[in-house]
Amino acid sequence: MKKIPFLFFALLLLAACSKDPATSDDPIVLDPTDMVLSSADFQGSSGHTTTGSVKLIKDKNGDKFLILENFNTDSGPDLRFYLSTSKTDDDFTEISKTITLGNVKLPVPSSANTDTQTYVLVWCKQFSVLFGYASL
């Protein structure tokens, strides 16, 4: 009889710890003047599934963007996109505080060093867990 309240509490806690990301199925159309600097496919990490591809582009104004195509990852409570020098959060620039699945265009802050920060991380900030990455 005591198992039912515990099971209910455990299921409630599990549901509270997951957050479904938004989804965008609209294709990203690049301008003919956009230059693709590098591209890679995502890989899962820490037992999480992360798929899709990413391109680092520079537009005619010199602004940089990450283009995610067919991106998908497991749900998590505090997922972020980082550009990092490795698969850790030691030397990174936060790209986005929210995760959107599907096709996404994210501006890269001018403070990011895309010459050294070549890993795109899907990072759970709350628990310091890498959900997935792509090495540009």
Short mmCIF file of C-alpha atoms in Angstrom, two decimals:
data_model
loop_
_atom_site.label_atom_id
_atom_site.label_comp_id
_atom_site.label_asym_id
_atom_site.label_seq_id
_atom_site.Cartn_x
_atom_site.Cartn_y
_atom_site.Cartn_z
CA MET A 1 0.00 0.00 0.00
CA LYS A 2 2.91 2.36 0.71
CA LYS A 3 4.31 1.71 -2.77
CA ILE A 4 1.52 3.60 -4.58
CA PRO A 5 2.25 7.06 -3.04
CA PHE A 6 5.99 6.56 -3.62
CA LEU A 7 5.40 5.54 -7.25
CA PHE A 8 3.12 8.54 -7.80
CA PHE A 9 5.73 10.88 -6.29
CA ALA A 10 8.52 9.36 -8.42
CA LEU A 11 6.48 9.77 -11.63
CA LEU A 12 5.61 13.35 -10.69
CA LEU A 13 9.28 14.16 -10.04
CA LEU A 14 10.31 12.57 -13.35
CA ALA A 15 7.75 14.63 -15.26
CA ALA A 16 8.87 17.82 -13.54
CA CYS A 17 12.50 17.21 -14.55
CA SER A 18 11.79 17.02 -18.26
CA LYS A 19 10.97 19.94 -20.49
CA ASP A 20 9.92 19.51 -24.09
CA PRO A 21 11.76 21.83 -26.47
CA ALA A 22 9.94 23.88 -29.09
CA THR A 23 9.88 22.61 -32.69
CA SER A 24 10.43 24.41 -36.00
CA ASP A 25 9.93 22.47 -39.22
CA ASP A 26 10.37 25.47 -41.54
CA PRO A 27 13.46 25.03 -43.73
CA ILE A 28 16.29 27.53 -43.31
CA VAL A 29 17.01 29.27 -46.60
CA LEU A 30 20.54 30.57 -46.97
CA ASP A 31 21.30 33.71 -48.93
CA PRO A 32 23.53 33.05 -51.96
CA THR A 33 26.17 35.30 -50.38
CA ASP A 34 26.28 33.25 -47.13
CA MET A 35 29.55 31.36 -46.73
CA VAL A 36 29.55 27.96 -45.02
CA LEU A 37 32.66 27.94 -42.80
CA SER A 38 32.23 24.42 -41.43
CA SER A 39 29.62 21.73 -40.83
CA ALA A 40 29.17 18.60 -38.72
CA ASP A 41 26.66 16.05 -37.47
CA PHE A 42 25.51 15.87 -33.86
CA GLN A 43 26.33 12.89 -31.67
CA GLY A 44 24.65 11.90 -28.44
CA SER A 45 26.48 11.78 -25.12
CA SER A 46 25.94 10.61 -21.53
CA GLY A 47 23.28 8.13 -22.67
CA HIS A 48 21.24 10.84 -24.44
CA THR A 49 20.22 10.81 -28.08
CA THR A 50 21.08 13.91 -30.12
CA THR A 51 20.84 13.96 -33.92
CA GLY A 52 20.86 16.38 -36.84
CA SER A 53 23.48 18.57 -38.45
CA VAL A 54 24.92 22.03 -37.88
CA LYS A 55 26.60 24.57 -40.15
CA LEU A 56 28.59 27.60 -39.14
CA ILE A 57 27.93 30.34 -41.69
CA LYS A 58 29.08 33.91 -42.21
CA ASP A 59 26.79 36.34 -44.01
CA LYS A 60 27.75 39.25 -46.26
CA ASN A 61 27.91 41.57 -43.21
CA GLY A 62 30.42 39.31 -41.45
CA ASP A 63 27.87 38.10 -38.88
CA LYS A 64 28.04 34.41 -37.97
CA PHE A 65 25.18 32.00 -37.42
CA LEU A 66 24.65 28.37 -36.54
CA ILE A 67 22.18 26.61 -38.83
CA LEU A 68 20.72 23.47 -37.28
CA GLU A 69 18.95 21.07 -39.62
CA ASN A 70 16.71 18.20 -38.51
CA PHE A 71 17.97 18.74 -34.97
CA ASN A 72 16.60 16.52 -32.23
CA THR A 73 17.66 15.76 -28.66
CA ASP A 74 16.28 14.21 -25.51
CA SER A 75 14.31 16.47 -23.19
CA GLY A 76 16.05 18.03 -20.21
CA PRO A 77 15.27 20.60 -17.53
CA ASP A 78 17.78 23.31 -18.47
CA LEU A 79 19.23 22.63 -21.93
CA ARG A 80 21.37 25.26 -23.63
CA PHE A 81 23.45 25.61 -26.78
CA TYR A 82 27.11 26.42 -26.18
CA LEU A 83 30.12 26.94 -28.44
CA SER A 84 33.10 25.45 -26.58
CA THR A 85 36.76 24.57 -26.99
CA SER A 86 36.00 20.98 -25.89
CA LYS A 87 33.14 18.71 -24.85
CA THR A 88 33.05 20.42 -21.45
CA ASP A 89 31.74 23.75 -20.21
CA ASP A 90 35.19 25.05 -19.21
CA ASP A 91 35.71 27.59 -22.03
CA PHE A 92 32.41 28.32 -23.78
CA THR A 93 30.10 30.98 -25.14
CA GLU A 94 26.37 30.52 -24.59
CA ILE A 95 24.53 30.65 -27.91
CA SER A 96 20.98 30.10 -26.68
CA LYS A 97 19.19 29.56 -23.37
CA THR A 98 16.46 27.57 -25.11
CA ILE A 99 16.47 24.52 -27.33
CA THR A 100 14.37 24.35 -30.48
CA LEU A 101 14.05 21.10 -32.40
CA GLY A 102 13.97 20.85 -36.18
CA ASN A 103 15.48 23.63 -38.28
CA VAL A 104 16.92 26.61 -36.43
CA LYS A 105 19.10 29.66 -37.19
CA LEU A 106 20.99 30.94 -34.15
CA PRO A 107 23.12 34.10 -34.12
CA VAL A 108 26.66 33.60 -32.84
CA PRO A 109 27.67 36.39 -30.44
CA SER A 110 30.65 38.46 -31.54
CA SER A 111 32.35 37.45 -28.27
CA ALA A 112 32.58 33.82 -29.48
CA ASN A 113 35.91 32.72 -30.91
CA THR A 114 34.88 30.31 -33.66
CA ASP A 115 38.54 29.55 -34.41
CA THR A 116 38.98 27.86 -31.02
CA GLN A 117 35.40 27.21 -29.89
CA THR A 118 34.69 24.50 -32.44
CA TYR A 119 32.33 22.29 -30.44
CA VAL A 120 28.58 22.94 -30.47
CA LEU A 121 27.26 21.53 -27.20
CA VAL A 122 23.77 20.65 -26.06
CA TRP A 123 24.37 21.19 -22.36
CA CYS A 124 22.13 20.69 -19.33
CA LYS A 125 23.23 23.59 -17.16
CA GLN A 126 21.26 22.53 -14.09
CA PHE A 127 23.04 19.16 -13.81
CA SER A 128 26.25 19.87 -15.82
CA VAL A 129 25.53 17.07 -18.28
CA LEU A 130 26.44 16.94 -21.96
CA PHE A 131 23.43 15.72 -23.98
CA GLY A 132 25.14 15.93 -27.37
CA TYR A 133 27.75 17.71 -29.45
CA ALA A 134 29.01 18.42 -32.94
CA SER A 135 32.66 19.14 -33.75
CA LEU A 136 32.92 21.84 -36.42
#
